[in-house]
Tab-separated table of C-alpha atoms in Angstrom:
chain	number	residue	atom	x	y	z
D	1	ALA	CA	0.228	-0.210	0.214
D	2	ILE	CA	0.687	3.862	-0.579
D	3	HIS	CA	0.059	6.370	1.547
D	4	VAL	CA	-0.117	9.297	-0.239
D	5	ALA	CA	-0.814	13.415	1.050
D	6	TYR	CA	-1.691	15.753	-1.943
D	7	LEU	CA	-2.688	19.573	-2.541
D	8	GLY	CA	-5.091	19.288	-5.145
D	9	THR	CA	-5.361	23.132	-6.478
D	10	ASN	CA	-3.225	21.737	-9.688
D	11	TYR	CA	-5.354	18.878	-10.383
D	12	LEU	CA	-8.647	18.092	-11.363
D	13	GLY	CA	-9.599	15.287	-9.014
D	14	SER	CA	-7.656	12.368	-7.497
D	15	GLN	CA	-9.129	9.936	-10.050
D	16	TRP	CA	-7.433	8.243	-12.790
D	17	GLN	CA	-9.292	9.469	-16.114
D	18	GLY	CA	-8.401	6.154	-18.253
D	19	ALA	CA	-7.551	7.389	-21.897
D	20	LEU	CA	-7.694	11.084	-21.162
D	21	THR	CA	-5.319	11.194	-18.767
D	22	THR	CA	-2.636	11.800	-20.711
D	23	PRO	CA	0.065	13.969	-18.848
D	24	GLY	CA	-0.655	17.464	-19.653
D	25	VAL	CA	-4.350	16.980	-21.256
D	26	VAL	CA	-5.982	15.794	-17.900
D	27	PRO	CA	-4.266	16.333	-14.981
D	28	THR	CA	-5.073	13.805	-11.969
D	29	VAL	CA	-3.134	12.695	-9.098
D	30	GLU	CA	-3.219	9.377	-9.536
D	31	ALA	CA	-1.899	9.839	-13.455
D	32	ALA	CA	1.076	11.936	-11.595
D	33	LEU	CA	1.272	9.030	-9.120
D	34	GLU	CA	1.019	6.041	-11.713
D	35	ALA	CA	3.930	7.954	-14.124
D	36	ALA	CA	6.145	8.249	-11.020
D	37	LEU	CA	5.683	4.606	-10.488
D	38	THR	CA	6.594	3.963	-13.655
D	39	LYS	CA	9.540	6.089	-13.617
D	40	VAL	CA	10.875	4.258	-10.540
D	41	GLY	CA	10.196	0.816	-11.850
D	42	ALA	CA	7.511	-0.287	-9.293
D	43	ILE	CA	5.175	-0.537	-12.670
D	44	ALA	CA	6.457	-2.392	-15.601
D	45	PRO	CA	6.661	-0.472	-19.023
D	46	HIS	CA	4.078	-2.924	-20.374
D	47	ASN	CA	1.446	-2.096	-17.871
D	48	ALA	CA	2.316	1.296	-17.769
D	49	GLY	CA	-0.894	3.598	-18.754
D	50	ASP	CA	-3.455	1.325	-17.624
D	51	ILE	CA	-3.752	1.079	-13.873
D	52	SER	CA	-6.560	-2.096	-14.120
D	53	LYS	CA	-3.120	-4.145	-15.155
D	54	VAL	CA	-1.780	-3.659	-11.953
D	55	GLY	CA	-4.696	-3.793	-9.730
D	56	TRP	CA	-5.035	-0.176	-8.413
D	57	SER	CA	-7.399	0.629	-5.778
D	58	ARG	CA	-7.957	3.427	-3.613
D	59	SER	CA	-9.490	4.347	-0.090
D	60	SER	CA	-11.177	7.348	-1.150
D	61	ARG	CA	-11.087	9.687	-4.258
D	62	THR	CA	-11.145	13.507	-4.324
D	63	ASP	CA	-12.786	16.102	-6.675
D	64	LYS	CA	-10.692	19.161	-8.313
D	65	GLY	CA	-9.080	21.291	-6.638
D	66	VAL	CA	-9.457	19.311	-3.038
D	67	HIS	CA	-6.696	18.387	-0.819
D	68	SER	CA	-5.931	14.948	1.101
D	69	LEU	CA	-3.931	13.981	3.897
D	70	GLY	CA	-3.923	9.979	3.972
D	71	THR	CA	-5.261	8.405	0.672
D	72	VAL	CA	-3.939	4.835	0.420
D	73	VAL	CA	-3.492	3.106	-2.952
D	74	SER	CA	-2.388	-0.639	-3.322
D	75	MET	CA	-1.082	-1.825	-6.546
D	76	LYS	CA	0.544	-5.284	-7.449
D	77	MET	CA	3.961	-3.457	-7.227
D	78	ARG	CA	7.214	-4.774	-9.208
D	79	LEU	CA	9.733	-4.820	-6.144
D	80	HIS	CA	13.102	-5.261	-7.118
D	81	PRO	CA	14.934	-8.403	-5.324
D	82	GLN	CA	17.146	-5.963	-3.153
D	83	TRP	CA	13.933	-4.281	-1.857
D	84	LEU	CA	12.981	-7.443	-0.208
D	85	SER	CA	14.227	-9.031	3.499
D	86	VAL	CA	15.176	-12.573	3.447
D	87	ARG	CA	11.650	-13.709	4.062
D	88	GLY	CA	10.366	-11.996	1.132
D	89	ASP	CA	8.948	-8.818	3.019
D	90	LEU	CA	9.748	-5.267	1.882
D	91	ASP	CA	12.584	-4.260	4.099
D	92	PRO	CA	11.912	-1.084	6.009
D	93	VAL	CA	15.162	0.417	5.047
D	94	TYR	CA	14.483	-0.089	0.980
D	95	ALA	CA	10.688	0.746	1.804
D	96	ASN	CA	12.483	4.647	2.546
D	97	LYS	CA	14.511	4.500	-0.108
D	98	LEU	CA	11.365	3.735	-2.607
D	99	THR	CA	9.149	6.142	-0.872
D	100	ASP	CA	12.305	8.706	-1.318
D	101	ALA	CA	12.801	7.632	-5.198
D	102	ILE	CA	8.733	7.838	-5.901
D	103	ASN	CA	8.534	11.830	-4.201
D	104	ASP	CA	12.070	12.411	-6.034
D	105	ALA	CA	9.484	11.680	-9.383
D	106	LEU	CA	6.621	13.335	-8.182
D	107	PRO	CA	5.658	17.201	-8.495
D	108	THR	CA	6.044	18.755	-5.095
D	109	ASP	CA	2.260	18.795	-4.242
D	110	ILE	CA	2.139	15.197	-3.701
D	111	ARG	CA	4.169	13.070	-1.604
D	112	VAL	CA	3.851	9.478	-0.571
D	113	LEU	CA	4.273	9.040	3.119
D	114	CYS	CA	4.916	5.737	3.043
D	115	VAL	CA	4.965	2.090	1.300
D	116	GLN	CA	3.804	-0.841	2.875
D	117	ARG	CA	3.653	-4.509	1.758
D	118	THR	CA	0.014	-5.627	2.351
D	119	PRO	CA	-1.672	-8.875	1.767
D	120	LYS	CA	-3.282	-9.624	-1.698
D	121	GLN	CA	-6.595	-9.212	-0.767
D	122	PHE	CA	-6.229	-5.748	0.834
D	123	GLN	CA	-9.107	-3.316	-0.152
D	124	PRO	CA	-7.981	-0.100	1.106
D	125	ARG	CA	-11.598	1.032	0.590
D	126	ARG	CA	-12.997	-1.373	3.055
D	127	ALA	CA	-10.098	-1.423	4.980
D	128	CYS	CA	-10.626	2.341	5.718
D	129	ARG	CA	-12.899	2.883	9.148
D	130	VAL	CA	-13.267	6.618	9.636
D	131	ARG	CA	-12.691	9.268	6.714
D	132	THR	CA	-12.706	13.004	8.106
D	133	TYR	CA	-13.464	15.738	5.929
D	134	ALA	CA	-12.739	19.499	6.810
D	135	TYR	CA	-14.127	22.126	4.519
D	136	VAL	CA	-12.752	25.358	5.041
D	137	ILE	CA	-14.116	28.547	3.374
D	138	PRO	CA	-12.368	32.113	3.710
D	139	SER	CA	-14.387	34.383	6.272
D	140	TRP	CA	-14.662	37.104	3.117
D	141	VAL	CA	-17.178	35.129	1.170
D	142	MET	CA	-19.915	35.662	4.066
D	143	ARG	CA	-19.541	39.475	3.672
D	144	SER	CA	-22.823	40.618	2.729
D	145	SER	CA	-23.787	42.312	-0.852
D	146	THR	CA	-23.421	45.916	0.643
D	147	GLU	CA	-20.109	44.863	2.141
D	148	ARG	CA	-18.284	43.580	-0.712
D	149	SER	CA	-14.928	44.962	-1.195
D	150	ASP	CA	-11.582	44.014	-3.248
D	151	ASP	CA	-9.942	43.687	0.146
D	152	VAL	CA	-10.269	40.043	1.335
D	153	SER	CA	-8.872	41.016	4.674
D	154	LEU	CA	-12.133	42.687	5.908
D	155	PRO	CA	-13.812	40.325	8.023
D	156	PRO	CA	-17.449	39.991	7.944
D	157	ASP	CA	-19.755	40.916	10.472
D	158	ASN	CA	-20.612	39.456	13.428
D	159	ALA	CA	-24.458	38.655	12.232
D	160	THR	CA	-23.676	37.334	9.312
D	161	VAL	CA	-21.192	34.546	11.073
D	162	ASP	CA	-23.677	33.719	13.419
D	163	ARG	CA	-25.878	32.922	10.783
D	164	PHE	CA	-23.695	30.739	8.749
D	165	ARG	CA	-22.549	28.916	11.784
D	166	SER	CA	-25.952	27.887	12.726
D	167	ALA	CA	-26.636	26.607	8.967
D	168	LEU	CA	-23.263	24.872	9.470
D	169	GLN	CA	-24.688	23.148	12.626
D	170	ALA	CA	-27.103	21.013	10.173
D	171	LEU	CA	-23.960	19.472	8.549
D	172	GLU	CA	-21.930	18.295	11.812
D	173	GLY	CA	-22.214	14.804	12.945
D	174	SER	CA	-22.590	11.367	11.510
D	175	HIS	CA	-25.037	11.025	8.054
D	176	PRO	CA	-26.067	7.941	6.273
D	177	PHE	CA	-24.468	8.614	2.838
D	178	HIS	CA	-26.230	5.219	1.063
D	179	ASN	CA	-27.517	6.846	-1.489
D	180	PHE	CA	-24.214	7.594	-2.986
D	181	THR	CA	-22.886	4.075	-2.721
D	182	SER	CA	-23.241	0.916	-5.274
D	183	ARG	CA	-24.964	-0.767	-2.393
D	184	SER	CA	-28.093	1.188	-1.280
D	185	VAL	CA	-29.188	-0.755	2.302
D	186	TYR	CA	-28.103	1.520	5.269
D	187	VAL	CA	-27.485	0.037	8.203
D	188	ASN	CA	-27.088	2.246	11.506
């Protein structure tokens, strides 16, 4: 598994876009990660350009401009024999060197945090126990239309902030998102 963090500002989402994911055409986080993995030899050249060939799976995906602190990607990675311990596990020293090599091949707004070996049946989306979302909204967007100004450093008035906070309370907590999944049965 590869643990990845990224700033999504320069990307049209995290998810691979198939044939449209030509570098420079539809930039996605997964396209950049796949290119870096191919460059360091973790993906064989004949498998490059089609992530389904390496069993690519992710814990989650993000939309255009969204950042992530902990996306997990799993795949059948090509490991050089010198990266393995006597037992056949990924040697921790080489795991760190592999992480560094991948980061050297990635744009600076995408970072691999670590690489670890997982069982063949590992599925990051199903293994994920908690997802935490944080939404950051600049305060200047809350200013009323009569307060509009080119100066984004001016804060909104207190009454507007209070109304906004009150409205946001409806979004706090745990909510069933079963309508957004492939399985429409909700289990509380």
